[in-house]
Amino acid sequence: MHLSGFTPRQLAPSEQGELPAYGLGITNVVARATARADELSDEEFREGGRRLVARVERLRPRWLAVVGITAYRTAFDDRRAAIGPQTRTIGTTRIWALPNPSGLNAHWTARTMAEEFARLRVSAQMPDLTGS
């Protein structure tokens, strides 16, 4: 988040409560913790997608970013989705699929992930908070 300009400094996971001050929120598609995404069933992803749609319809953010292309494809039944902006919307909320920062996703480096997150930040017309 910091490398892509969303936050002025690197935040610790325990500081996620500070994200709304930057116009950001965070949630999970599936609330159950696992070591690997393949430990979750397709139905868990689909149910999580339905809950996420209901939350987005209620809160109406400008953008929804889903981390993990497999999670997005399964939760939203879009097998052809690719990383980046999606054609699907939820009401007026636009959707962007982002790479998963898991170590199992080795073809994405910290630099290339930060670049993709920054593409979202620029598209969402959010300022670069790194001071660069």
PDB file of N, CA, C and O in Angstrom, residues 77-105:
ATOM      1  N   ASP A  77     -17.846 -15.164 -10.412  1.00  0.00           N
ATOM      2  CA  ASP A  77     -18.143 -16.031 -11.556  1.00  0.00           C
ATOM      3  C   ASP A  77     -17.718 -15.386 -12.877  1.00  0.00           C
ATOM      4  O   ASP A  77     -18.504 -15.238 -13.809  1.00  0.00           O
ATOM      5  N   ASP A  78     -16.454 -15.003 -12.921  1.00  0.00           N
ATOM      6  CA  ASP A  78     -15.896 -14.355 -14.119  1.00  0.00           C
ATOM      7  C   ASP A  78     -14.568 -15.032 -14.436  1.00  0.00           C
ATOM      8  O   ASP A  78     -13.501 -14.532 -14.109  1.00  0.00           O
ATOM      9  N   ARG A  79     -14.631 -16.191 -15.059  1.00  0.00           N
ATOM     10  CA  ARG A  79     -13.449 -17.013 -15.332  1.00  0.00           C
ATOM     11  C   ARG A  79     -12.428 -16.346 -16.236  1.00  0.00           C
ATOM     12  O   ARG A  79     -11.277 -16.730 -16.250  1.00  0.00           O
ATOM     13  N   ARG A  80     -12.834 -15.347 -17.014  1.00  0.00           N
ATOM     14  CA  ARG A  80     -11.911 -14.701 -17.956  1.00  0.00           C
ATOM     15  C   ARG A  80     -11.293 -13.422 -17.410  1.00  0.00           C
ATOM     16  O   ARG A  80     -10.527 -12.756 -18.112  1.00  0.00           O
ATOM     17  N   ALA A  81     -11.612 -13.058 -16.184  1.00  0.00           N
ATOM     18  CA  ALA A  81     -11.081 -11.819 -15.604  1.00  0.00           C
ATOM     19  C   ALA A  81      -9.561 -11.847 -15.574  1.00  0.00           C
ATOM     20  O   ALA A  81      -8.944 -12.906 -15.425  1.00  0.00           O
ATOM     21  N   ALA A  82      -8.966 -10.696 -15.734  1.00  0.00           N
ATOM     22  CA  ALA A  82      -7.509 -10.525 -15.649  1.00  0.00           C
ATOM     23  C   ALA A  82      -7.216  -9.428 -14.636  1.00  0.00           C
ATOM     24  O   ALA A  82      -8.102  -8.652 -14.263  1.00  0.00           O
ATOM     25  N   ILE A  83      -5.993  -9.369 -14.186  1.00  0.00           N
ATOM     26  CA  ILE A  83      -5.577  -8.310 -13.275  1.00  0.00           C
ATOM     27  C   ILE A  83      -5.865  -6.966 -13.938  1.00  0.00           C
ATOM     28  O   ILE A  83      -5.608  -6.767 -15.118  1.00  0.00           O
ATOM     29  N   GLY A  84      -6.406  -6.051 -13.158  1.00  0.00           N
ATOM     30  CA  GLY A  84      -6.697  -4.709 -13.656  1.00  0.00           C
ATOM     31  C   GLY A  84      -8.165  -4.371 -13.512  1.00  0.00           C
ATOM     32  O   GLY A  84      -8.923  -5.068 -12.822  1.00  0.00           O
ATOM     33  N   PRO A  85      -8.600  -3.291 -14.158  1.00  0.00           N
ATOM     34  CA  PRO A  85      -9.997  -2.872 -14.054  1.00  0.00           C
ATOM     35  C   PRO A  85     -10.911  -3.886 -14.730  1.00  0.00           C
ATOM     36  O   PRO A  85     -10.555  -4.484 -15.745  1.00  0.00           O
ATOM     37  N   GLN A  86     -12.069  -4.072 -14.145  1.00  0.00           N
ATOM     38  CA  GLN A  86     -13.051  -5.021 -14.666  1.00  0.00           C
ATOM     39  C   GLN A  86     -14.187  -4.253 -15.351  1.00  0.00           C
ATOM     40  O   GLN A  86     -14.451  -3.100 -15.022  1.00  0.00           O
ATOM     41  N   THR A  87     -14.865  -4.902 -16.274  1.00  0.00           N
ATOM     42  CA  THR A  87     -16.005  -4.260 -16.927  1.00  0.00           C
ATOM     43  C   THR A  87     -17.233  -4.293 -16.017  1.00  0.00           C
ATOM     44  O   THR A  87     -18.077  -3.405 -16.094  1.00  0.00           O
ATOM     45  N   ARG A  88     -17.309  -5.295 -15.160  1.00  0.00           N
ATOM     46  CA  ARG A  88     -18.426  -5.426 -14.230  1.00  0.00           C
ATOM     47  C   ARG A  88     -18.375  -4.297 -13.203  1.00  0.00           C
ATOM     48  O   ARG A  88     -17.310  -3.855 -12.785  1.00  0.00           O
ATOM     49  N   THR A  89     -19.541  -3.838 -12.801  1.00  0.00           N
ATOM     50  CA  THR A  89     -19.656  -2.888 -11.700  1.00  0.00           C
ATOM     51  C   THR A  89     -20.684  -3.439 -10.713  1.00  0.00           C
ATOM     52  O   THR A  89     -21.444  -4.343 -11.035  1.00  0.00           O
ATOM     53  N   ILE A  90     -20.701  -2.861  -9.534  1.00  0.00           N
ATOM     54  CA  ILE A  90     -21.749  -3.130  -8.548  1.00  0.00           C
ATOM     55  C   ILE A  90     -22.413  -1.784  -8.331  1.00  0.00           C
ATOM     56  O   ILE A  90     -21.859  -0.914  -7.644  1.00  0.00           O
ATOM     57  N   GLY A  91     -23.535  -1.561  -8.973  1.00  0.00           N
ATOM     58  CA  GLY A  91     -24.131  -0.225  -8.984  1.00  0.00           C
ATOM     59  C   GLY A  91     -23.155   0.699  -9.704  1.00  0.00           C
ATOM     60  O   GLY A  91     -22.734   0.419 -10.830  1.00  0.00           O
ATOM     61  N   THR A  92     -22.753   1.763  -9.019  1.00  0.00           N
ATOM     62  CA  THR A  92     -21.769   2.693  -9.602  1.00  0.00           C
ATOM     63  C   THR A  92     -20.346   2.375  -9.159  1.00  0.00           C
ATOM     64  O   THR A  92     -19.412   3.074  -9.550  1.00  0.00           O
ATOM     65  N   THR A  93     -20.173   1.342  -8.364  1.00  0.00           N
ATOM     66  CA  THR A  93     -18.841   0.977  -7.870  1.00  0.00           C
ATOM     67  C   THR A  93     -18.071   0.219  -8.938  1.00  0.00           C
ATOM     68  O   THR A  93     -18.523  -0.819  -9.424  1.00  0.00           O
ATOM     69  N   ARG A  94     -16.904   0.738  -9.288  1.00  0.00           N
ATOM     70  CA  ARG A  94     -16.034   0.069 -10.245  1.00  0.00           C
ATOM     71  C   ARG A  94     -15.197  -0.964  -9.497  1.00  0.00           C
ATOM     72  O   ARG A  94     -14.965  -0.833  -8.301  1.00  0.00           O
ATOM     73  N   ILE A  95     -14.731  -1.981 -10.223  1.00  0.00           N
ATOM     74  CA  ILE A  95     -13.984  -3.082  -9.607  1.00  0.00           C
ATOM     75  C   ILE A  95     -12.623  -3.215 -10.275  1.00  0.00           C
ATOM     76  O   ILE A  95     -12.495  -3.086 -11.491  1.00  0.00           O
ATOM     77  N   TRP A  96     -11.605  -3.494  -9.453  1.00  0.00           N
ATOM     78  CA  TRP A  96     -10.244  -3.716  -9.929  1.00  0.00           C
ATOM     79  C   TRP A  96      -9.732  -4.996  -9.278  1.00  0.00           C
ATOM     80  O   TRP A  96      -9.822  -5.150  -8.060  1.00  0.00           O
ATOM     81  N   ALA A  97      -9.229  -5.915 -10.056  1.00  0.00           N
ATOM     82  CA  ALA A  97      -8.612  -7.132  -9.511  1.00  0.00           C
ATOM     83  C   ALA A  97      -7.108  -6.886  -9.392  1.00  0.00           C
ATOM     84  O   ALA A  97      -6.470  -6.434 -10.346  1.00  0.00           O
ATOM     85  N   LEU A  98      -6.585  -7.150  -8.225  1.00  0.00           N
ATOM     86  CA  LEU A  98      -5.169  -6.938  -7.932  1.00  0.00           C
ATOM     87  C   LEU A  98      -4.475  -8.268  -7.675  1.00  0.00           C
ATOM     88  O   LEU A  98      -5.108  -9.236  -7.255  1.00  0.00           O
ATOM     89  N   PRO A  99      -3.163  -8.323  -7.891  1.00  0.00           N
ATOM     90  CA  PRO A  99      -2.430  -9.562  -7.582  1.00  0.00           C
ATOM     91  C   PRO A  99      -2.404  -9.813  -6.082  1.00  0.00           C
ATOM     92  O   PRO A  99      -2.418  -8.880  -5.277  1.00  0.00           O
ATOM     93  N   ASN A 100      -2.362 -11.076  -5.732  1.00  0.00           N
ATOM     94  CA  ASN A 100      -2.267 -11.479  -4.331  1.00  0.00           C
ATOM     95  C   ASN A 100      -0.808 -11.415  -3.896  1.00  0.00           C
ATOM     96  O   ASN A 100       0.053 -11.998  -4.557  1.00  0.00           O
ATOM     97  N   PRO A 101      -0.503 -10.719  -2.787  1.00  0.00           N
ATOM     98  CA  PRO A 101       0.885 -10.609  -2.344  1.00  0.00           C
ATOM     99  C   PRO A 101       1.450 -11.859  -1.676  1.00  0.00           C
ATOM    100  O   PRO A 101       2.545 -11.833  -1.135  1.00  0.00           O
ATOM    101  N   SER A 102       0.743 -12.959  -1.740  1.00  0.00           N
ATOM    102  CA  SER A 102       1.221 -14.205  -1.157  1.00  0.00           C
ATOM    103  C   SER A 102       2.579 -14.592  -1.741  1.00  0.00           C
ATOM    104  O   SER A 102       2.826 -14.421  -2.932  1.00  0.00           O
ATOM    105  N   GLY A 103       3.419 -15.159  -0.918  1.00  0.00           N
ATOM    106  CA  GLY A 103       4.704 -15.671  -1.379  1.00  0.00           C
ATOM    107  C   GLY A 103       4.556 -16.778  -2.409  1.00  0.00           C
ATOM    108  O   GLY A 103       5.476 -17.070  -3.161  1.00  0.00           O
ATOM    109  N   LEU A 104       3.369 -17.391  -2.459  1.00  0.00           N
ATOM    110  CA  LEU A 104       3.098 -18.432  -3.446  1.00  0.00           C
ATOM    111  C   LEU A 104       2.886 -17.841  -4.841  1.00  0.00           C
ATOM    112  O   LEU A 104       2.866 -18.560  -5.824  1.00  0.00           O
ATOM    113  N   ASN A 105       2.736 -16.542  -4.903  1.00  0.00           N
ATOM    114  CA  ASN A 105       2.491 -15.837  -6.159  1.00  0.00           C
ATOM    115  C   ASN A 105       3.801 -15.198  -6.606  1.00  0.00           C
ATOM    116  O   ASN A 105       3.901 -13.988  -6.802  1.00  0.00           O
TER     117      ASN A 105
END
